[in-house]
């Protein structure tokens, strides 16, 4: 227990759930033997968040949108408050030509439609090689068309719930409309329920499968944060296909997480290593990195910077101090830490002595190091002719004389 207290400011749209979240945190703290009030939760709008960020905290970790993240960054500048930004992403989900769409199908759906796609780390761009493209699209279509949507608390058989933000419904539909107008095809969903319909009674956007998505569409560049599966065809196979899939995966301003699937784990790992992202999974859903709290979490580009979780995240919550203690050399003891050759006032031995010391310690060959030892010895016993330079007392006397 390091003593760090935490104040959690939730989104105003998630205030209701803080009651349950708070009880969970309290139970964990008590189980760990820590003070139960070590973590506090506050609710409110932007002014509450601003007051928290500028109120003298030691560090801020923000998880949210790019626009709000920029405002948090601006607020932290005044007091140079350290900041971690995790701003979401458009994670690529790459399916190679030797992968099995049948085996991947359910995992792909889970990645997109769990929590209605409202996850910071979630696949938003499915990059599928052309030889398995039609098979994958057909399987996605058949699964999604059988999914049931509604209030999750009404039945354990509900697959998809609601969209959290009221204004987000229009954002999702605008992205779909733009993509369709530019050549994308809808295989499932893609409409806003009418007000008089069953789904129209709430903020329900149907699970959607959108295929033939290209880089020219808004949905390629803008974060979806919703239940829309976007599928793009990767032309070519083998090494050429891998190169194109990697290019497409990196052709985005976000870089949070990524994943690749192949019959060859080595091939998938090579693709993941070439993708610009803070995290990556080989033959598994990219969000699985979060399941291991020993791993740092975060991204780059517009997905933010720095990390939380893992050793790196924990170290970031500490004030790091570097301390050096000499083992064998003690000031005032039998050994002197500073040789006479470089003591004040200068005797003229210093430059040659130090040059020899550098050769002795860092020479690239034994010959150079022995030469350094020789120089150290020579400049230790040889004193240059004393220069008739005035010292500070002489300068002071001259100053007084001429004042």
CSV table of N, CA and C in Angstrom, one decimal, residues 262-366:
chain,number,residue,atom,x,y,z
A,262,UNK,N,-4.1,-16.0,-38.2
A,262,UNK,CA,-3.5,-16.8,-39.3
A,262,UNK,C,-3.3,-18.2,-38.8
A,263,UNK,N,-3.3,-19.2,-39.7
A,263,UNK,CA,-3.0,-20.6,-39.3
A,263,UNK,C,-1.6,-20.7,-38.7
A,264,UNK,N,-0.7,-19.7,-39.2
A,264,UNK,CA,0.6,-19.7,-38.7
A,264,UNK,C,0.7,-18.6,-37.6
A,265,UNK,N,1.0,-19.0,-36.4
A,265,UNK,CA,1.1,-18.0,-35.3
A,265,UNK,C,2.3,-17.0,-35.6
A,266,UNK,N,3.4,-17.5,-36.2
A,266,UNK,CA,4.5,-16.7,-36.5
A,266,UNK,C,4.1,-15.6,-37.5
A,267,UNK,N,3.3,-16.0,-38.5
A,267,UNK,CA,2.8,-15.0,-39.5
A,267,UNK,C,2.0,-13.9,-38.8
A,268,UNK,N,1.0,-14.4,-38.0
A,268,UNK,CA,0.2,-13.4,-37.3
A,268,UNK,C,1.0,-12.5,-36.4
A,269,UNK,N,2.0,-13.1,-35.7
A,269,UNK,CA,2.8,-12.3,-34.8
A,269,UNK,C,3.6,-11.2,-35.6
A,270,UNK,N,4.1,-11.6,-36.8
A,270,UNK,CA,4.8,-10.7,-37.6
A,270,UNK,C,4.0,-9.5,-38.1
A,271,UNK,N,2.7,-9.8,-38.4
A,271,UNK,CA,1.8,-8.7,-38.8
A,271,UNK,C,1.5,-7.8,-37.6
A,272,UNK,N,1.3,-8.4,-36.4
A,272,UNK,CA,1.0,-7.6,-35.2
A,272,UNK,C,2.1,-6.7,-34.9
A,273,UNK,N,3.4,-7.2,-35.0
A,273,UNK,CA,4.5,-6.4,-34.7
A,273,UNK,C,4.7,-5.2,-35.6
A,274,UNK,N,4.2,-5.3,-36.8
A,274,UNK,CA,4.3,-4.3,-37.8
A,274,UNK,C,3.2,-3.2,-37.7
A,275,UNK,N,2.2,-3.5,-37.0
A,275,UNK,CA,1.1,-2.6,-36.8
A,275,UNK,C,1.4,-1.5,-35.8
A,276,UNK,N,1.0,-0.3,-36.1
A,276,UNK,CA,1.2,0.8,-35.2
A,276,UNK,C,0.1,0.8,-34.1
A,277,UNK,N,0.4,0.3,-33.0
A,277,UNK,CA,-0.6,0.3,-31.9
A,277,UNK,C,0.2,0.1,-30.6
A,278,UNK,N,-0.5,0.5,-29.5
A,278,UNK,CA,0.1,0.3,-28.2
A,278,UNK,C,0.0,-1.1,-27.7
A,279,UNK,N,-0.9,-1.9,-28.2
A,279,UNK,CA,-1.1,-3.3,-27.8
A,279,UNK,C,-1.5,-4.1,-29.0
A,280,UNK,N,-1.3,-5.4,-28.8
A,280,UNK,CA,-1.6,-6.3,-29.9
A,280,UNK,C,-1.8,-7.7,-29.5
A,281,UNK,N,-2.7,-8.5,-30.2
A,281,UNK,CA,-2.9,-9.9,-29.8
A,281,UNK,C,-2.7,-10.7,-31.1
A,282,UNK,N,-2.2,-11.9,-30.9
A,282,UNK,CA,-1.9,-12.9,-31.9
A,282,UNK,C,-2.9,-14.0,-31.8
A,283,UNK,N,-3.7,-14.1,-32.9
A,283,UNK,CA,-4.8,-15.1,-33.0
A,283,UNK,C,-5.8,-15.0,-31.8
A,284,UNK,N,-6.1,-13.8,-31.4
A,284,UNK,CA,-7.1,-13.6,-30.3
A,284,UNK,C,-7.6,-12.2,-30.4
A,285,UNK,N,-8.7,-11.9,-29.8
A,285,UNK,CA,-9.3,-10.6,-29.8
A,285,UNK,C,-8.3,-9.6,-29.2
A,286,UNK,N,-8.1,-8.4,-29.8
A,286,UNK,CA,-7.1,-7.5,-29.4
A,286,UNK,C,-7.4,-7.0,-27.9
A,287,UNK,N,-8.6,-7.0,-27.5
A,287,UNK,CA,-8.9,-6.5,-26.2
A,287,UNK,C,-8.4,-7.4,-25.1
A,288,UNK,N,-7.9,-8.6,-25.4
A,288,UNK,CA,-7.5,-9.5,-24.4
A,288,UNK,C,-6.3,-9.0,-23.7
A,289,UNK,N,-5.5,-8.1,-24.2
A,289,UNK,CA,-4.4,-7.5,-23.5
A,289,UNK,C,-4.8,-6.9,-22.2
A,290,UNK,N,-6.1,-6.4,-22.1
A,290,UNK,CA,-6.6,-5.8,-20.9
A,290,UNK,C,-6.8,-6.8,-19.8
A,291,UNK,N,-7.0,-8.1,-20.2
A,291,UNK,CA,-7.3,-9.1,-19.2
A,291,UNK,C,-6.1,-9.4,-18.3
A,292,UNK,N,-4.9,-9.0,-18.8
A,292,UNK,CA,-3.7,-9.2,-18.0
A,292,UNK,C,-3.3,-7.8,-17.5
A,293,UNK,N,-3.6,-7.6,-16.2
A,293,UNK,CA,-3.3,-6.4,-15.6
A,293,UNK,C,-1.8,-6.1,-15.4
A,294,UNK,N,-1.0,-7.2,-15.7
A,294,UNK,CA,0.5,-7.0,-15.6
A,294,UNK,C,1.0,-6.3,-16.9
A,295,UNK,N,0.1,-6.1,-17.9
A,295,UNK,CA,0.5,-5.4,-19.1
A,295,UNK,C,0.1,-3.9,-19.1
A,296,UNK,N,1.0,-3.1,-19.6
A,296,UNK,CA,0.6,-1.6,-19.7
A,296,UNK,C,-0.5,-1.4,-20.7
A,297,UNK,N,-1.4,-0.5,-20.5
A,297,UNK,CA,-2.5,-0.2,-21.4
A,297,UNK,C,-2.4,1.2,-21.9
A,298,UNK,N,-2.5,1.3,-23.2
A,298,UNK,CA,-2.5,2.6,-23.8
A,298,UNK,C,-2.1,2.5,-25.3
A,299,UNK,N,-2.1,3.7,-26.0
A,299,UNK,CA,-1.8,3.7,-27.4
A,299,UNK,C,-1.0,4.9,-27.8
A,300,UNK,N,-1.0,5.2,-29.1
A,300,UNK,CA,-0.3,6.4,-29.6
A,300,UNK,C,-1.1,7.1,-30.6
A,301,UNK,N,-0.5,8.0,-31.3
A,301,UNK,CA,-1.2,8.9,-32.3
A,301,UNK,C,-2.4,9.5,-31.6
A,302,UNK,N,-3.6,9.5,-32.2
A,302,UNK,CA,-4.8,10.2,-31.6
A,302,UNK,C,-5.4,9.3,-30.5
A,303,UNK,N,-4.9,8.2,-30.2
A,303,UNK,CA,-5.4,7.3,-29.1
A,303,UNK,C,-4.8,7.7,-27.8
A,304,UNK,N,-3.9,8.7,-27.8
A,304,UNK,CA,-3.3,9.2,-26.6
A,304,UNK,C,-1.9,8.9,-26.3
A,305,UNK,N,-1.5,9.0,-25.1
A,305,UNK,CA,-0.1,8.7,-24.7
A,305,UNK,C,0.1,8.3,-23.3
A,306,UNK,N,1.2,7.7,-23.0
A,306,UNK,CA,1.5,7.2,-21.7
A,306,UNK,C,0.7,5.9,-21.4
A,307,UNK,N,0.8,5.3,-20.3
A,307,UNK,CA,0.2,4.0,-20.0
A,307,UNK,C,-0.3,4.0,-18.5
A,308,UNK,N,-1.4,3.2,-18.4
A,308,UNK,CA,-1.8,2.8,-17.0
A,308,UNK,C,-1.8,1.3,-17.0
A,309,UNK,N,-1.8,0.7,-15.7
A,309,UNK,CA,-1.7,-0.7,-15.5
A,309,UNK,C,-0.3,-1.2,-15.8
A,310,UNK,N,0.0,-2.4,-15.3
A,310,UNK,CA,1.3,-3.0,-15.5
A,310,UNK,C,2.3,-2.3,-14.6
A,311,UNK,N,3.5,-2.8,-14.7
A,311,UNK,CA,4.6,-2.1,-13.9
A,311,UNK,C,4.9,-0.7,-14.4
A,312,UNK,N,4.7,-0.5,-15.7
A,312,UNK,CA,4.9,0.9,-16.2
A,312,UNK,C,3.9,1.9,-15.6
A,313,UNK,N,2.6,1.4,-15.6
A,313,UNK,CA,1.6,2.3,-15.1
A,313,UNK,C,1.7,2.5,-13.6
A,314,UNK,N,2.1,1.5,-12.8
A,314,UNK,CA,2.3,1.7,-11.4
A,314,UNK,C,3.5,2.6,-11.1
A,315,UNK,N,4.5,2.4,-11.9
A,315,UNK,CA,5.7,3.3,-11.7
A,315,UNK,C,5.3,4.8,-12.0
A,316,UNK,N,4.4,4.9,-13.0
A,316,UNK,CA,4.0,6.3,-13.3
A,316,UNK,C,3.2,7.0,-12.2
A,317,UNK,N,2.7,6.2,-11.3
A,317,UNK,CA,2.0,6.8,-10.1
A,317,UNK,C,2.9,7.0,-8.9
A,318,UNK,N,4.2,6.9,-9.1
A,318,UNK,CA,5.1,7.2,-8.1
A,318,UNK,C,6.0,8.4,-8.4
A,319,UNK,N,6.5,9.0,-7.4
A,319,UNK,CA,7.6,10.0,-7.6
A,319,UNK,C,8.9,9.3,-7.5
A,320,UNK,N,9.5,9.1,-8.7
A,320,UNK,CA,10.8,8.4,-8.8
A,320,UNK,C,12.0,9.2,-8.4
A,321,UNK,N,12.8,8.7,-7.5
A,321,UNK,CA,14.0,9.4,-7.0
A,321,UNK,C,15.2,8.5,-7.3
A,322,UNK,N,16.2,9.0,-7.9
A,322,UNK,CA,17.5,8.3,-8.2
A,322,UNK,C,18.5,8.6,-7.1
A,323,UNK,N,19.0,7.6,-6.5
A,323,UNK,CA,20.0,7.8,-5.4
A,323,UNK,C,21.3,6.9,-5.6
A,324,UNK,N,22.4,7.5,-5.5
A,324,UNK,CA,23.7,6.8,-5.7
A,324,UNK,C,24.5,6.9,-4.4
A,325,UNK,N,25.0,5.7,-3.9
A,325,UNK,CA,25.9,5.7,-2.7
A,325,UNK,C,27.2,5.0,-3.1
A,326,UNK,N,28.3,5.7,-2.9
A,326,UNK,CA,29.6,5.1,-3.2
A,326,UNK,C,29.9,3.9,-2.3
A,327,UNK,N,30.5,2.9,-2.9
A,327,UNK,CA,30.8,1.7,-2.1
A,327,UNK,C,32.2,1.8,-1.4
A,328,UNK,N,33.2,2.3,-2.2
A,328,UNK,CA,34.6,2.2,-1.7
A,328,UNK,C,35.2,3.6,-1.6
A,329,UNK,N,34.7,4.6,-2.1
A,329,UNK,CA,35.3,5.9,-2.1
A,329,UNK,C,34.6,6.8,-1.1
A,330,UNK,N,35.2,7.3,-0.1
A,330,UNK,CA,34.6,8.1,0.9
A,330,UNK,C,35.2,9.5,1.0
A,331,UNK,N,34.5,10.5,0.9
A,331,UNK,CA,35.0,11.9,1.1
A,331,UNK,C,35.5,12.0,2.6
A,332,UNK,N,36.8,12.4,2.7
A,332,UNK,CA,37.3,12.6,4.1
A,332,UNK,C,37.9,11.3,4.6
A,333,UNK,N,37.7,10.2,3.9
A,333,UNK,CA,38.2,8.9,4.4
A,333,UNK,C,39.6,8.6,3.8
A,334,UNK,N,40.0,7.4,3.8
A,334,UNK,CA,41.3,7.0,3.4
A,334,UNK,C,41.5,7.2,1.9
A,335,UNK,N,40.4,7.2,1.1
A,335,UNK,CA,40.4,7.4,-0.3
A,335,UNK,C,39.8,8.8,-0.7
A,336,UNK,N,40.3,9.4,-1.6
A,336,UNK,CA,39.7,10.7,-2.1
A,336,UNK,C,38.9,10.4,-3.3
A,337,UNK,N,37.6,11.0,-3.4
A,337,UNK,CA,36.8,10.8,-4.5
A,337,UNK,C,37.3,11.5,-5.7
A,338,UNK,N,37.9,12.7,-5.5
A,338,UNK,CA,38.4,13.5,-6.6
A,338,UNK,C,39.9,13.5,-6.7
A,339,UNK,N,40.5,13.0,-7.7
A,339,UNK,CA,42.0,13.0,-7.8
A,339,UNK,C,42.5,14.5,-7.8
A,340,UNK,N,43.8,14.6,-7.4
A,340,UNK,CA,44.4,15.9,-7.3
A,340,UNK,C,44.5,16.5,-8.8
A,341,UNK,N,44.7,15.6,-9.7
A,341,UNK,CA,44.9,16.1,-11.1
A,341,UNK,C,43.7,16.9,-11.6
A,342,UNK,N,42.5,16.7,-11.1
A,342,UNK,CA,41.4,17.5,-11.5
A,342,UNK,C,40.8,18.4,-10.4
A,343,UNK,N,41.6,18.6,-9.3
A,343,UNK,CA,41.2,19.4,-8.2
A,343,UNK,C,41.3,20.9,-8.6
A,344,UNK,N,40.6,21.7,-7.8
A,344,UNK,CA,40.8,23.2,-8.0
A,344,UNK,C,41.9,23.7,-7.0
A,345,UNK,N,42.7,24.7,-7.3
A,345,UNK,CA,42.8,25.3,-8.7
A,345,UNK,C,43.5,24.4,-9.6
A,346,UNK,N,43.2,24.6,-10.9
A,346,UNK,CA,43.8,23.7,-12.0
A,346,UNK,C,45.3,23.7,-12.0
A,347,UNK,N,45.9,22.5,-12.2
A,347,UNK,CA,47.3,22.4,-12.3
A,347,UNK,C,47.7,22.2,-13.8
A,348,UNK,N,46.7,22.1,-14.6
A,348,UNK,CA,47.0,21.8,-16.1
A,348,UNK,C,47.1,20.4,-16.4
A,349,UNK,N,47.0,19.5,-15.4
A,349,UNK,CA,47.0,18.0,-15.7
A,349,UNK,C,45.7,17.5,-16.1
A,350,UNK,N,44.6,18.2,-15.8
A,350,UNK,CA,43.2,17.8,-16.0
A,350,UNK,C,42.9,17.3,-17.4
A,351,UNK,N,43.1,18.1,-18.4
A,351,UNK,CA,42.7,17.7,-19.8
A,351,UNK,C,43.3,16.3,-20.2
A,352,UNK,N,44.6,16.2,-20.1
A,352,UNK,CA,45.3,15.0,-20.4
A,352,UNK,C,44.9,13.8,-19.6
A,353,UNK,N,44.7,14.0,-18.3
A,353,UNK,CA,44.3,13.0,-17.3
A,353,UNK,C,43.0,12.5,-17.7
A,354,UNK,N,42.0,13.4,-17.9
A,354,UNK,CA,40.6,12.9,-18.2
A,354,UNK,C,40.5,12.2,-19.6
A,355,UNK,N,41.3,12.7,-20.6
A,355,UNK,CA,41.3,12.1,-21.9
A,355,UNK,C,41.8,10.6,-21.7
A,356,UNK,N,42.9,10.5,-20.9
A,356,UNK,CA,43.4,9.1,-20.7
A,356,UNK,C,42.4,8.2,-20.0
A,357,UNK,N,41.7,8.8,-19.0
A,357,UNK,CA,40.7,8.1,-18.3
A,357,UNK,C,39.6,7.6,-19.2
A,358,UNK,N,39.1,8.4,-20.1
A,358,UNK,CA,38.1,8.0,-21.0
A,358,UNK,C,38.6,6.9,-21.9
A,359,UNK,N,39.8,6.9,-22.4
A,359,UNK,CA,40.4,5.8,-23.2
A,359,UNK,C,40.4,4.5,-22.4
A,360,UNK,N,40.8,4.7,-21.1
A,360,UNK,CA,41.0,3.5,-20.3
A,360,UNK,C,39.7,2.8,-20.0
A,361,UNK,N,38.6,3.6,-19.8
A,361,UNK,CA,37.3,3.1,-19.4
A,361,UNK,C,36.5,2.7,-20.6
A,362,UNK,N,36.6,3.4,-21.7
A,362,UNK,CA,35.7,3.2,-22.8
A,362,UNK,C,36.3,2.9,-24.2
A,363,UNK,N,37.6,2.6,-24.2
A,363,UNK,CA,38.3,2.3,-25.4
A,363,UNK,C,37.7,1.1,-26.1
A,364,UNK,N,37.7,1.1,-27.4
A,364,UNK,CA,37.0,0.0,-28.2
A,364,UNK,C,38.0,-1.2,-28.3
A,365,UNK,N,39.2,-1.1,-27.9
A,365,UNK,CA,40.2,-2.2,-28.0
A,365,UNK,C,41.1,-2.2,-26.8
A,366,UNK,N,41.7,-3.3,-26.5
A,366,UNK,CA,42.7,-3.4,-25.4
A,366,UNK,C,43.8,-2.4,-25.6
